[in-house]
Structures are given as structure tokens and as C-alpha cells.
Amino acid sequence: MPDRPLNATAASLLGFLHDGPMTGWDLVTEAQQRIGAFWSLTQSQVYRELTAMAAAGLVRAGERGRRDRKPYEITEAGRRAFAEWAARPPADETIRFPLLLTVLFGRHLPPERLAGYLGAQRAAHAARLADYQAAAAALPPEADEIEPYAVATLRFGLAYERAVLEWFDALPEALRPADGGEAPVR
């Protein structure tokens, strides 16, 4: 067992390894695809955590394969540590939205620059909402029964992006992009 409780990054890697052995590269790719929209994880973090978890006996490194990649698999100690992490209440949420910091101090920027940032960010959120909507439309009717956890996470993404777009659309007129940058939120 680790000397200290698992951090969320290590726990997410162990969670992915429940699906079978993966290399560090595979884990980076899996994290980007499955949790990248709501949890940041860098390649260096993945390899640092894998090294620490291997030393703690939570994962076992396999033989190097093609391209000198080393697969890792979760151990029984890793399964126990993951179960302990999952049983703990999640940490309090902290909103870390860099754009809000820029908006708060927006009076120190030329208005057109702030409007440009807002327009670009709104477009990024609209694109992410479209991606989530496409993913939701592709779900089979029985998705709630087959993969309720992934469906719940997707629904949060949909609700979050809609809420953020509503916030953009309700900005004071002085902060809105010159081209309007708005489309109805669906």
C-alpha cells in the first residue's frame, strides 16, 4: 500500500489499468480521450506516477515491447488502493477557469482584445458542446444500462457547456465580441 493516499491522477491511471495492461503512451491517450475535457493530465505526470506506483507495488511493469514501450498492469495492492481512493468522498470542487481571471481584470486590456478572447473561448465551448451532442446522439438506447457512469459524465459535459454558453450570451454588452459571437444554446 502507498505511504500516502492516492492522488486523483494516480487513481485515474489505476482506473484505466482495470481494463487491462497499458503503456504510458496508451494511458496518456486514454486519459486525453476519456477525461481530457474535465481533468488535465500531462505525459510527464503519467510517467512520474507510473514510476512511483511501481515502486509502491501498485502496478507492475511488463517486458518492453515494440518501440521500447513498457506495459504496466495493476496489482492486487493497486486494486485495493484504488478501491480505498474511490470510497473516499471526492475533494471539494474548485473552479479554475483562466478566462474568468482575465475577465475580472479585463479593464486593464484593450476592449477589442478582451472581446477577441471571449469570442474565441465561446467558439471553443460551442464546438465542445457540438462534440458532446454528437457523442450523445450516437449512444445506443440502452446506454444508461450498459455504461451509466460514462453516460452521466457525458450529460454533465452537455449541461456544463450549455451553462457556459448561456453565461457568454448574458455578458454585459460592453464585453461582447463585435461580431456577436452568439448562437442560441440548445
GROMACS .gro file of N, CA and C in nm, residues 6-16 27-43 45-46 48-49 85 88-96 128 132 153 156-157 160-161:
model
  147
    6LEU      N    1  -0.370   0.791  -0.241
    6LEU     CA    2  -0.355   0.817  -0.384
    6LEU      C    3  -0.405   0.956  -0.419
    7ASN      N    4  -0.335   1.022  -0.510
    7ASN     CA    5  -0.389   1.145  -0.564
    7ASN      C    6  -0.481   1.108  -0.680
    8ALA      N    7  -0.559   1.202  -0.726
    8ALA     CA    8  -0.658   1.173  -0.830
    8ALA      C    9  -0.593   1.131  -0.961
    9THR      N   10  -0.477   1.185  -0.992
    9THR     CA   11  -0.409   1.146  -1.115
    9THR      C   12  -0.368   1.000  -1.110
   10ALA      N   13  -0.303   0.959  -1.002
   10ALA     CA   14  -0.263   0.818  -0.987
   10ALA      C   15  -0.387   0.728  -0.988
   11ALA      N   16  -0.491   0.771  -0.920
   11ALA     CA   17  -0.614   0.690  -0.915
   11ALA      C   18  -0.675   0.675  -1.054
   12SER      N   19  -0.672   0.781  -1.134
   12SER     CA   20  -0.729   0.769  -1.268
   12SER      C   21  -0.649   0.669  -1.352
   13LEU      N   22  -0.518   0.669  -1.336
   13LEU     CA   23  -0.436   0.572  -1.410
   13LEU      C   24  -0.468   0.429  -1.366
   14LEU      N   25  -0.482   0.408  -1.236
   14LEU     CA   26  -0.520   0.276  -1.188
   14LEU      C   27  -0.659   0.238  -1.241
   15GLY      N   28  -0.747   0.334  -1.246
   15GLY     CA   29  -0.880   0.307  -1.301
   15GLY      C   30  -0.873   0.259  -1.444
   16PHE      N   31  -0.790   0.324  -1.525
   16PHE     CA   32  -0.775   0.281  -1.664
   16PHE      C   33  -0.711   0.142  -1.672
   27LEU      N   34  -0.179   0.514  -2.178
   27LEU     CA   35  -0.250   0.581  -2.069
   27LEU      C   36  -0.270   0.730  -2.097
   28VAL      N   37  -0.169   0.794  -2.155
   28VAL     CA   38  -0.183   0.935  -2.192
   28VAL      C   39  -0.297   0.951  -2.292
   29THR      N   40  -0.298   0.865  -2.393
   29THR     CA   41  -0.402   0.870  -2.496
   29THR      C   42  -0.539   0.843  -2.436
   30GLU      N   43  -0.548   0.741  -2.353
   30GLU     CA   44  -0.676   0.707  -2.288
   30GLU      C   45  -0.727   0.823  -2.203
   31ALA      N   46  -0.636   0.884  -2.128
   31ALA     CA   47  -0.675   0.997  -2.042
   31ALA      C   48  -0.723   1.115  -2.127
   32GLN      N   49  -0.654   1.144  -2.235
   32GLN     CA   50  -0.697   1.255  -2.320
   32GLN      C   51  -0.835   1.229  -2.378
   33GLN      N   52  -0.860   1.106  -2.419
   33GLN     CA   53  -0.988   1.073  -2.480
   33GLN      C   54  -1.102   1.067  -2.379
   34ARG      N   55  -1.076   1.009  -2.263
   34ARG     CA   56  -1.186   0.982  -2.169
   34ARG      C   57  -1.207   1.089  -2.063
   35ILE      N   58  -1.099   1.156  -2.020
   35ILE     CA   59  -1.117   1.255  -1.914
   35ILE      C   60  -1.057   1.391  -1.947
   36GLY      N   61  -1.000   1.404  -2.066
   36GLY     CA   62  -0.932   1.527  -2.104
   36GLY      C   63  -1.018   1.651  -2.100
   37ALA      N   64  -1.148   1.636  -2.119
   37ALA     CA   65  -1.236   1.753  -2.119
   37ALA      C   66  -1.259   1.809  -1.978
   38PHE      N   67  -1.231   1.729  -1.875
   38PHE     CA   68  -1.256   1.778  -1.740
   38PHE      C   69  -1.143   1.752  -1.642
   39TRP      N   70  -1.035   1.691  -1.687
   39TRP     CA   71  -0.922   1.664  -1.598
   39TRP      C   72  -0.794   1.674  -1.680
   40SER      N   73  -0.703   1.760  -1.638
   40SER     CA   74  -0.578   1.773  -1.714
   40SER      C   75  -0.474   1.676  -1.658
   41LEU      N   76  -0.403   1.617  -1.749
   41LEU     CA   77  -0.302   1.518  -1.714
   41LEU      C   78  -0.195   1.524  -1.822
   42THR      N   79  -0.071   1.548  -1.783
   42THR     CA   80   0.036   1.560  -1.881
   42THR      C   81   0.111   1.428  -1.895
   43GLN      N   82   0.184   1.416  -2.003
   43GLN     CA   83   0.263   1.296  -2.027
   43GLN      C   84   0.364   1.277  -1.914
   45GLN      N   85   0.340   1.374  -1.605
   45GLN     CA   86   0.270   1.328  -1.485
   45GLN      C   87   0.245   1.177  -1.491
   46VAL      N   88   0.203   1.130  -1.608
   46VAL     CA   89   0.173   0.987  -1.622
   46VAL      C   90   0.297   0.905  -1.591
   48ARG      N   91   0.570   0.992  -1.428
   48ARG     CA   92   0.611   1.012  -1.288
   48ARG      C   93   0.525   0.926  -1.196
   49GLU      N   94   0.393   0.926  -1.219
   49GLU     CA   95   0.303   0.845  -1.135
   49GLU      C   96   0.327   0.696  -1.155
   85TRP      N   97  -0.933   0.473  -0.258
   85TRP     CA   98  -0.948   0.608  -0.314
   85TRP      C   99  -1.093   0.631  -0.357
   88ARG      N  100  -1.341   0.710  -0.079
   88ARG     CA  101  -1.330   0.839  -0.010
   88ARG      C  102  -1.418   0.942  -0.080
   89PRO      N  103  -1.474   1.035  -0.004
   89PRO     CA  104  -1.550   1.142  -0.071
   89PRO      C  105  -1.457   1.223  -0.160
   90PRO      N  106  -1.505   1.266  -0.276
   90PRO     CA  107  -1.419   1.348  -0.363
   90PRO      C  108  -1.383   1.480  -0.295
   91ALA      N  109  -1.271   1.534  -0.334
   91ALA     CA  110  -1.229   1.665  -0.282
   91ALA      C  111  -1.329   1.771  -0.326
   92ASP      N  112  -1.333   1.880  -0.252
   92ASP     CA  113  -1.420   1.991  -0.291
   92ASP      C  114  -1.379   2.042  -0.428
   93GLU      N  115  -1.478   2.079  -0.505
   93GLU     CA  116  -1.453   2.131  -0.638
   93GLU      C  117  -1.401   2.274  -0.630
   94THR      N  118  -1.306   2.303  -0.714
   94THR     CA  119  -1.253   2.438  -0.728
   94THR      C  120  -1.266   2.478  -0.873
   95ILE      N  121  -1.332   2.588  -0.896
   95ILE     CA  122  -1.343   2.637  -1.034
   95ILE      C  123  -1.209   2.701  -1.069
   96ARG      N  124  -1.149   2.650  -1.173
   96ARG     CA  125  -1.022   2.706  -1.222
   96ARG      C  126  -1.043   2.731  -1.370
  128ARG      N  127  -1.715   2.224  -2.840
  128ARG     CA  128  -1.716   2.112  -2.745
  128ARG      C  129  -1.859   2.063  -2.722
  132TYR      N  130  -2.004   1.688  -2.784
  132TYR     CA  131  -2.080   1.611  -2.683
  132TYR      C  132  -2.217   1.572  -2.737
  153THR      N  133  -2.134   1.113  -1.701
  153THR     CA  134  -2.025   1.207  -1.724
  153THR      C  135  -2.050   1.288  -1.851
  156PHE      N  136  -2.308   1.550  -1.785
  156PHE     CA  137  -2.251   1.664  -1.714
  156PHE      C  138  -2.182   1.757  -1.814
  157GLY      N  139  -2.106   1.700  -1.907
  157GLY     CA  140  -2.038   1.780  -2.008
  157GLY      C  141  -2.136   1.861  -2.090
  160TYR      N  142  -2.275   2.137  -1.861
  160TYR     CA  143  -2.171   2.237  -1.834
  160TYR      C  144  -2.152   2.329  -1.954
  161GLU      N  145  -2.138   2.272  -2.072
  161GLU     CA  146  -2.114   2.355  -2.190
  161GLU      C  147  -2.235   2.444  -2.219
   0.00000   0.00000   0.00000
